[in-house]
Structure formats: C-alpha cells, structure tokens
Coordinates of C-alpha atoms in Angstrom, one line a residue:
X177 CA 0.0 0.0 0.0
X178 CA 1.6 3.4 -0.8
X179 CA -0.1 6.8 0.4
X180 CA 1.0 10.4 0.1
X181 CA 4.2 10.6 2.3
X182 CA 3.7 12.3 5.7
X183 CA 5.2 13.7 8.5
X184 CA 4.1 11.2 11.5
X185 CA 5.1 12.1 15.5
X186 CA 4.6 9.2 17.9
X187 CA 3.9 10.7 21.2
X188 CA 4.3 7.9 23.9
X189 CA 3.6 8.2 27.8
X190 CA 7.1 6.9 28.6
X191 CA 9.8 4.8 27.8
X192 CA 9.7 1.0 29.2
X193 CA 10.4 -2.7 28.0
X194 CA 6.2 -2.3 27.8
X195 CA 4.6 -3.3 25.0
X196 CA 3.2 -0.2 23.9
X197 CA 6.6 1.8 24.0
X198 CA 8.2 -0.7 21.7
X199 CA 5.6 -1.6 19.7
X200 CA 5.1 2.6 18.9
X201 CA 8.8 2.5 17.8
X202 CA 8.5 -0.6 15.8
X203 CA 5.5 0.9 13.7
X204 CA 7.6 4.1 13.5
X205 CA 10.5 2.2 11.5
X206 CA 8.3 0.9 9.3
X207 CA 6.7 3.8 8.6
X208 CA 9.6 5.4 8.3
X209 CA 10.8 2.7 5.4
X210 CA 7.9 3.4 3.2
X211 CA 9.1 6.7 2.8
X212 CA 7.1 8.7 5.6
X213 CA 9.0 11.1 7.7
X214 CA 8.8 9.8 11.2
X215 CA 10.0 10.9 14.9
X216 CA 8.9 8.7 18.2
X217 CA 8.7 10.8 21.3
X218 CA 8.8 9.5 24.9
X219 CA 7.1 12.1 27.5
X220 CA 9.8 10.5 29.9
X221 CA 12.0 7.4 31.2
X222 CA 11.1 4.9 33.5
X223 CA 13.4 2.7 32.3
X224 CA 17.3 2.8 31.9
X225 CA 18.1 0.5 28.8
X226 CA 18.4 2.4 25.9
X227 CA 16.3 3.8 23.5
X228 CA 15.1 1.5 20.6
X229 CA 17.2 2.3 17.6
X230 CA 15.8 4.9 14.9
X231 CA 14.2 8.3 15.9
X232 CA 13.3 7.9 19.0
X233 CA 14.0 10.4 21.6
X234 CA 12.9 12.1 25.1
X235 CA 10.7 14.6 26.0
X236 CA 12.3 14.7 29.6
X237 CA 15.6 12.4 30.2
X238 CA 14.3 11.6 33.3
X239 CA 11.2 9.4 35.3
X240 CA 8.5 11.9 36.4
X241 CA 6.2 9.9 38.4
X242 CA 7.0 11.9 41.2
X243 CA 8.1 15.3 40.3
X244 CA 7.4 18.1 39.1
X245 CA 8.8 17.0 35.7
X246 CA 4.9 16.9 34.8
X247 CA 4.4 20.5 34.3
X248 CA 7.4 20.8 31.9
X249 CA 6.8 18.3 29.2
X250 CA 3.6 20.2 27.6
X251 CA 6.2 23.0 27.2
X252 CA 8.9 21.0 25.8
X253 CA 6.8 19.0 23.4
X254 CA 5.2 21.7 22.1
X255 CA 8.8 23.0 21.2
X256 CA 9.6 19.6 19.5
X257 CA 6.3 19.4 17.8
X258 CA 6.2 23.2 16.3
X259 CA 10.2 22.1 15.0
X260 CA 9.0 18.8 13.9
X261 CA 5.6 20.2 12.0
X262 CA 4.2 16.8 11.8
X263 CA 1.0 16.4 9.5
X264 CA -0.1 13.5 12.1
X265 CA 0.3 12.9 15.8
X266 CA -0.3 9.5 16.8
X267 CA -0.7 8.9 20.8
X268 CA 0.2 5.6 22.6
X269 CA -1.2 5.6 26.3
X270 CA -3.2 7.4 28.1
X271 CA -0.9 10.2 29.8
X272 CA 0.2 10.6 26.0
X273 CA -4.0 11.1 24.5
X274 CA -4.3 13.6 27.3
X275 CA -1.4 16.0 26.6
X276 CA -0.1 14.6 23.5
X277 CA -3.4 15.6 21.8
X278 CA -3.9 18.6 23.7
X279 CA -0.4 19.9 22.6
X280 CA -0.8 18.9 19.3
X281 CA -3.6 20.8 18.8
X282 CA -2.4 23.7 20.0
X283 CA 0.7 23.4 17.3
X284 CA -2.0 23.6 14.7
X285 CA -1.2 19.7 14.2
X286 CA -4.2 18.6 11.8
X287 CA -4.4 14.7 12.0
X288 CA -4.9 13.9 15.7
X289 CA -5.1 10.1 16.2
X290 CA -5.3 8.5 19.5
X291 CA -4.0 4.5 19.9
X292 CA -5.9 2.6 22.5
X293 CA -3.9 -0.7 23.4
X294 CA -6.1 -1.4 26.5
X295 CA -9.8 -1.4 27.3
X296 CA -10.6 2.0 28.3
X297 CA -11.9 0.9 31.9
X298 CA -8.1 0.0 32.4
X299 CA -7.2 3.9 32.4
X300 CA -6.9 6.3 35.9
X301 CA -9.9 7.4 36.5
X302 CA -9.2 11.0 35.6
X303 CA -7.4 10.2 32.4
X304 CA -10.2 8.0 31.3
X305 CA -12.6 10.9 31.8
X306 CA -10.6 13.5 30.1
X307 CA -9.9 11.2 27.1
X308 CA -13.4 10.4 26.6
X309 CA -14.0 14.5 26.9
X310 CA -11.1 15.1 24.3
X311 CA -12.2 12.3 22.1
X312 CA -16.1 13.9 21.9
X313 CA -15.3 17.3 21.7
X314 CA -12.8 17.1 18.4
X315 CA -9.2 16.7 19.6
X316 CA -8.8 13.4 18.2
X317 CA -9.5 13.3 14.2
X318 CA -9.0 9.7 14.6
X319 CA -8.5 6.6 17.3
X320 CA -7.3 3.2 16.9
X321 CA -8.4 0.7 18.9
X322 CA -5.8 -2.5 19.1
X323 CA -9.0 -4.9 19.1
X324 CA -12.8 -5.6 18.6
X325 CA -12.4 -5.8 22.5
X326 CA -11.0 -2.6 23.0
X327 CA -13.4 -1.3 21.0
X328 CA -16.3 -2.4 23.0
X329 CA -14.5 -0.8 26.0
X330 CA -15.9 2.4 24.8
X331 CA -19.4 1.2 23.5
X332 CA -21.0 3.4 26.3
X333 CA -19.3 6.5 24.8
X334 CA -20.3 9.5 22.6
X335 CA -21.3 8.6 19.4
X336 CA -19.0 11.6 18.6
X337 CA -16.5 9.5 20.1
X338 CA -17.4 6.4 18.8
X339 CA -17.5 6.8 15.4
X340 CA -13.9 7.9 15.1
X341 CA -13.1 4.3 16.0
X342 CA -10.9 1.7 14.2
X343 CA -9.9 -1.2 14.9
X344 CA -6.2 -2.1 14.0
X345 CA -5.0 -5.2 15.3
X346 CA -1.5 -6.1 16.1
X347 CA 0.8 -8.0 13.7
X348 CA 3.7 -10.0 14.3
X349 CA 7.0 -10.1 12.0
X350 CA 9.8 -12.6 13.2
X351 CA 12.6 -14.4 11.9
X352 CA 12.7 -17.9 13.2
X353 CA 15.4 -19.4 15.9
X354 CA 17.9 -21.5 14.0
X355 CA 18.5 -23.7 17.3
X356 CA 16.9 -27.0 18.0
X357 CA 14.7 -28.0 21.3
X358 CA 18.0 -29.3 23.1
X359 CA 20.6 -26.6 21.9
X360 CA 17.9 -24.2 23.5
X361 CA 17.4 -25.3 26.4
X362 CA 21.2 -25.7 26.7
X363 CA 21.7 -22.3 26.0
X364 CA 19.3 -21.1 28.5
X365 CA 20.5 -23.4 31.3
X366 CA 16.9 -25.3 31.1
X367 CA 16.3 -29.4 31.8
X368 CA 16.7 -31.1 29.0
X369 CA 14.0 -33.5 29.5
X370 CA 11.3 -32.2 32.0
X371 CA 8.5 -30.1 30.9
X372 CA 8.7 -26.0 30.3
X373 CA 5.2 -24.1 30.5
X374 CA 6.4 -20.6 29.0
X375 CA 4.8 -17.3 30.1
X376 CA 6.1 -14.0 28.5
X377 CA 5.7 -10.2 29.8
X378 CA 6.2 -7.7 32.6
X379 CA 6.0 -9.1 36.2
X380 CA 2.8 -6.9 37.2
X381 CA -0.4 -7.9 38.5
X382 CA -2.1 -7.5 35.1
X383 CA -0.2 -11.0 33.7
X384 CA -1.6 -12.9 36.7
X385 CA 1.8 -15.0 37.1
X386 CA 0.5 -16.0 40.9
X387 CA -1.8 -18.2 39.6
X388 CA 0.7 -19.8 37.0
X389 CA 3.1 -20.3 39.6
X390 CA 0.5 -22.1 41.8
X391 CA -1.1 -24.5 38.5
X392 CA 2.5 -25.8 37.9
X393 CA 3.5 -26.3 41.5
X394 CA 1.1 -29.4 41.7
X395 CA 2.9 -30.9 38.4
X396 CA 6.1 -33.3 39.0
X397 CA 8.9 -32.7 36.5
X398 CA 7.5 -29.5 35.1
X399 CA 8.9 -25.9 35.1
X400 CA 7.4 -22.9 34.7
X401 CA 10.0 -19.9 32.4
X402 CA 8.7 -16.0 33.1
X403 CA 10.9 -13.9 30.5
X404 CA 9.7 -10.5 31.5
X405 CA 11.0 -7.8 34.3
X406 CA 9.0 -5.8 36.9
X407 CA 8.4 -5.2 40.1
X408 CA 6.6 -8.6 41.6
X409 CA 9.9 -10.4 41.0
X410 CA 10.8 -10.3 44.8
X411 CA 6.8 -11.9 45.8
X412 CA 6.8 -14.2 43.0
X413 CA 10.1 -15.4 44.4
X414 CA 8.7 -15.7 47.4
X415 CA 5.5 -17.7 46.6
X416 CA 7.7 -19.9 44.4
X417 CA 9.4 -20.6 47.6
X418 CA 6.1 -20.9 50.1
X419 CA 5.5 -23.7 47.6
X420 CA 8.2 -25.9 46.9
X421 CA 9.1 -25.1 43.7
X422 CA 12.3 -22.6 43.6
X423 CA 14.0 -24.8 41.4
X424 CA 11.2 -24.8 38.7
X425 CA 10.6 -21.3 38.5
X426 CA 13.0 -19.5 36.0
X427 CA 13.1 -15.4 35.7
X428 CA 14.6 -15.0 32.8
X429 CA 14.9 -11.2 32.6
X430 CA 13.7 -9.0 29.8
X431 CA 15.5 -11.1 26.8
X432 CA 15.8 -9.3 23.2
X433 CA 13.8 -10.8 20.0
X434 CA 16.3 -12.5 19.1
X435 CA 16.3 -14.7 22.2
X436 CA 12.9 -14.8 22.5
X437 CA 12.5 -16.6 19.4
X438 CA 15.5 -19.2 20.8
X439 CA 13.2 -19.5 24.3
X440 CA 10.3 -20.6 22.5
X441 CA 12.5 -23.3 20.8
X442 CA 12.8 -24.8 24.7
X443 CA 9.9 -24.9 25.9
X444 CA 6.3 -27.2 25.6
X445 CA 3.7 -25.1 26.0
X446 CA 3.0 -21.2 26.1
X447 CA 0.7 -19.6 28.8
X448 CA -0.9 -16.6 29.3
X449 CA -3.2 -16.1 32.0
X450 CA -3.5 -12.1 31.9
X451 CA -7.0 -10.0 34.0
X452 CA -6.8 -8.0 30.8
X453 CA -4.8 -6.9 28.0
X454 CA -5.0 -5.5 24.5
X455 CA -3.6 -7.6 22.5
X456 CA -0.9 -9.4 23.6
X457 CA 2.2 -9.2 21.0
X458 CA 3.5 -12.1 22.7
X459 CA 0.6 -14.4 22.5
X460 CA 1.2 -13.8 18.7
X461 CA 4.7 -14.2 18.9
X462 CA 4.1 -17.9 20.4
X463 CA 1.4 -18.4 18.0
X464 CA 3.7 -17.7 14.9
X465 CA 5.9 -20.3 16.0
X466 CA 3.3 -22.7 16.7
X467 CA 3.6 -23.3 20.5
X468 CA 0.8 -24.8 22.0
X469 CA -1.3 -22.2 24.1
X470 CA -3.1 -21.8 27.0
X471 CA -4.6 -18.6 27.9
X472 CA -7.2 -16.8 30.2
X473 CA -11.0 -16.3 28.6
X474 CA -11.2 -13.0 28.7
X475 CA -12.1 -11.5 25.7
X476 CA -9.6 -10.3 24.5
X477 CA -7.6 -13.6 24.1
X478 CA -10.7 -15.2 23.0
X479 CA -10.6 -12.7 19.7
X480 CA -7.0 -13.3 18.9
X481 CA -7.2 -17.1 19.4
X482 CA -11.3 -18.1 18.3
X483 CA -11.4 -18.1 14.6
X484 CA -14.2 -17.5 12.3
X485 CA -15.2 -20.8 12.2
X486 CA -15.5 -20.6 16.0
X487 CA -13.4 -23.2 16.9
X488 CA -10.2 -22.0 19.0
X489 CA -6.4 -22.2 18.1
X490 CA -5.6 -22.6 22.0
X491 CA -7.4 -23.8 25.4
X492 CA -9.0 -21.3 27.2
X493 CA -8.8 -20.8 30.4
X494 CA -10.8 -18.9 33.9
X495 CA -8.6 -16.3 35.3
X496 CA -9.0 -17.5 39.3
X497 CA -9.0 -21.6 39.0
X498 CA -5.7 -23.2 39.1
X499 CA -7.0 -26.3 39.2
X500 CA -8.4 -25.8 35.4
X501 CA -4.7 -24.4 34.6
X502 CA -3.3 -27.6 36.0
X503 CA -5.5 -30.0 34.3
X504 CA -5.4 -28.2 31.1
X505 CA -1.4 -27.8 31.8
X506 CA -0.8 -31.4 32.8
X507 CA -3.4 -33.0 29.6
X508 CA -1.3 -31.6 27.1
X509 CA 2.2 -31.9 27.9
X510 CA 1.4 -35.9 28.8
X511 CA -0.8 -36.0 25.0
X512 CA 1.7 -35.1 21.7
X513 CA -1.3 -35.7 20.0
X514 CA -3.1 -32.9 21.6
X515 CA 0.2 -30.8 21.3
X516 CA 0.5 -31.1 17.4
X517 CA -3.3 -30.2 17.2
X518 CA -2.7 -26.9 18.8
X519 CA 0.3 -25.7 17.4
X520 CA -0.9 -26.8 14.4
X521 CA -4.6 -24.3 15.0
X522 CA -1.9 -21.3 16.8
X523 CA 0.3 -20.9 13.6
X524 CA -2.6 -21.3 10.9
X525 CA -4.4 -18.6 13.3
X526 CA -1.4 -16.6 13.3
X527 CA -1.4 -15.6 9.7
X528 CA -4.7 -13.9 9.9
X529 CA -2.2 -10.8 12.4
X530 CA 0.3 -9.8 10.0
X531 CA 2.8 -7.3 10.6
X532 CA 2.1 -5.6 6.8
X533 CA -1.9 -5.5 7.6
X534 CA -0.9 -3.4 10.9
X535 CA 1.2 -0.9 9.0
X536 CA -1.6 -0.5 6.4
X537 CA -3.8 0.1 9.3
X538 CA -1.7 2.9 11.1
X539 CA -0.5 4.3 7.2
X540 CA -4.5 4.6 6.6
X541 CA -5.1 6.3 10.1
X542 CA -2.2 9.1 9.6
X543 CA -3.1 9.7 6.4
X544 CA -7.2 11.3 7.2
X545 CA -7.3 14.6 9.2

C-alpha cells in the first residue's frame, strides 16, 4: 500500500520494555521505510536501557512519576512538535492522549489520532474521563483501537467518540530461531527433558503470574519460564518458595527478540493467563511459532485465538481456578497428539495478524485529518 508521504510524531507516555513503548517505535520504522518522515517521542524514562534504535527520543531524560517534571513536558513538546511540523500525531497511552493531543492541537497539528492498546476501563480514572471529553469534543480526528475488545470498552461512549473508532490489530513479523529443542534449552540453562510451561511479559499484576506459579507447583517434573521484568519479582520469588518449587521457576529477565524466538525453541507449552490486556504481542509471537497455548477467557484472548469458524487455536482458560490451569497444563504436555493439534490451529491462526496488515492500518489512520 503506498499513500501520500507524511510527517508522523509518535507521542508515547514513557519509555519502558512495555509493550506499547516498543511496539510505537517498531510501527515508526516501518513507517519510516515506506518513505514517511517519522519521529517517536517518549514524554519520559522509566526505564534505563536504551532507547530502541531509529528516531526515538525524550521529552524529559528523566522518570516523572514523582516530580514536578509533569508540568514541563507540555512546554517542551510543544517545542519539539512546532520544529518537527508533523501532518499527524499519533498517541500511545493514556498520559500521551491527554497531553499529546492537547499539545498537538495547539501546534495547529491537523491529524490527531489516539492509539488505544487497553480497554478504556483499564485507564486512571481521571485520564479515562478527560480522554473520553477530548475524544467527543474534536481533539482526536481519529482513534485506533488494538482490538474488537478494546473497542467495546468504549461502546457506552459519545457517538461523537465512537464513530472515530478503528480497529487495528497487532501483527507479528519474526525471523525464526535457527536452534533445535535441546541446543535451546542448553543455552538457556533449562532441563533437558522435563517439561517448560512458558509465560512471556512484565511481572505486574495485570499477567496474573501467581496463579501460574501455583497451577504448575502441583505438576512433577514441570517448570514454569517467566521472560519478563518488573516489580513482583521479589513476591513471585517468594511464593515460588512458600511452595516448593524454587528450582522450577526461571526469571529470565527481559530477553531481546532475538532470544525470545530461541526460548520458545525450549519450551512445551505457552501460557498466558492475563485480568486483561490489549492484544498481547507475545501471545502472537508464540502463536507464529506454533507453540501450544493456554490462555485466560477473557475477551480479549478469546478474539486473537477463536477463529471465524469458532473453533479455537488454543485452550482457554478462567482467570482464578488453578485447578483448570493444571489439568489443562498437565493434559497436554502428557498427550503429543493434543500438542500437534494446537500448534498446528496457533500458527494457521497466526497468519490472519500480520505485521504488513498493521502498517496498512496505522499508514491509513495518519493519512485522514
């Protein structure tokens, strides 16, 4: 697809290893290599690996969660923005719809689009009520929403609001790990013959790792692999130790794409067992290389996984009963069968999320004011 070459800003809450942050800078760079002039702007850090490569770059070099940092950024984006001139400012996050938008109005900025990678009920309270106030009044010209799910998160909005809505869903683009089942799980200091549930993302409440933790505690000779960092590490450790299983719980630490794509070479079985999410990247990640899933119900996980023929490309799961996570857990690593069936169902679902069909999405989106 090829469209009038723009100037695009991507104005993002902060930098982290989130999903939203490096997702924004990913769709930048291909943006940016179909010929649109593009610049990815973090309001500020709250994390200290560097920036992803390209043009990205800092409103404030610093985390502002508890400063007065705040009241400088509208100042110093608006600076960026009027040197930048961008025909199209698209907001990841809520912080970033609320004075991203706001700012980017003022700098005469005509295409206004605003990137919803949660359900809306997810947001502060007072950001949720200021973007819905922003959306209905004209300050976006456009939002995305990442699925049919988020987009139902605002079905009690403004039809003002609502009618700007688009649904864009995420799309995955990897290069496959050249390593076998045992060279992984050499290279990542993993058993070579016990079984590996793997579960990929930050460790916040949101990914619901607890009750992981406490389905494969019950199972003999199987481990449970969290590549992800955050700030339940120290409680999860803790749990994992209440319970007996220290030795079969692996932090792994944030790992790059590359070794991503080797860790899912080692393990069995990928789970997810998230309250909410977006879309999870990851869940698409493991479905493109055909790992068997398991995954909560909510909706959600139930779009990206049920196909149109209704039948589902992964077990779904309840949010609050391990038992269900250790039966369903336990059933398939004991059945090859069963695994074969479902990695088989993941990877034909997969190709439906392309990485292409996303940046025809958000090419489309920047290009109406």
């Amino acid at each position: 697809m090829s469209l009038q070459k723009r100037r695009i800003a991507f104005v993002v809450s902060f930098w982290s290893l989130g999903g939203a942050p490096q997702v924004a800078a990913k769709i930048a760079a291909a943006l940016e290599a179909r010929g649109h002039e593009v610049e990815v702007l973090y309001l500020y850090r709250r994390s200290e690996h560097p920036l992803p490569p390209g043009p990205c770059a800092l409103v404030i070099d610093r985390d502002v969660s508890v400063s007065l940092g705040y009241l400088l950024i509208p100042w110093l984006l608006f600076r960026r923005l009027r040197r930048f001139r961008p025909d199209t400012v698209i907001s990841f996050s809520p912080l970033a719809h609320v004075l991203g938008q706001v700012v980017a109005v003022l700098s005469g900025v005509r295409g206004r689009v605003a990137a919803h990678r949660v359900v809306c009920s997810e947001y502060k309270p007072v950001l949720r009520f200021l973007d819905r106030v922003l959306g209905t009044i004209g300050a976006y010209t456009g939002i995305a929403a990442v699925s049919n799910a988020v987009e139902a998160s605002v079905a009690g909005y403004p039809l003002a609001y609502r009618r700007k809505v688009r649904v864009i869903h995420n799309g995955v683009s990897r290069i496959p790990s050249p390593m076998g089942r045992a060279q992984a799980r050499a290279a990542f200091n993993l058993p070579a013959e016990e079984g590996i549930v793997l579960a990929v993302g930050r460790l916040a409440d949101q990914k619901n790792y607890p009750l992981l933790i406490d389905a494969v505690s019950r199972l003999e000779r199987t481990h449970l692999v969290v590549a992800g960092s955050g700030q339940r590490k120290a409680a999860l450790e803790s749990q994992a130790a209440a319970l007996g299983m220290s030795d079969r719980l692996h932090l792994l630490g944030h790992l790059s794409k590359e070794a991503l794509s080797d860790l899912f070479r080692a393990c069995d079985l990928f789970a997810l067992a998230s309250t909410f999410e977006g879309q999870s990247n990851a869940l698409l990640e493991a479905m493109a290389e055909g790992m068997p899933i398991v995954a909560s119900d909510i909706p959600e996980q139930i779009e990206t996984l049920r196909g149109p023929d209704g039948r589902d490309a992964g077990i779904l799961l309840p949010v609050n009963d391990p038992n269900a996570w250790t039966d369903a857990i336990r059933r398939t690593l004991g059945d090859p069968g069963l695994r074969q069936c479902l990695s088989d169902a993941a990877r034909e679902r997969a190709r439906h999320f392309t990485f292409d069909r996303m940046i025809d999405g958000f090419e489309q989106v920047a290009g109406q004011e």
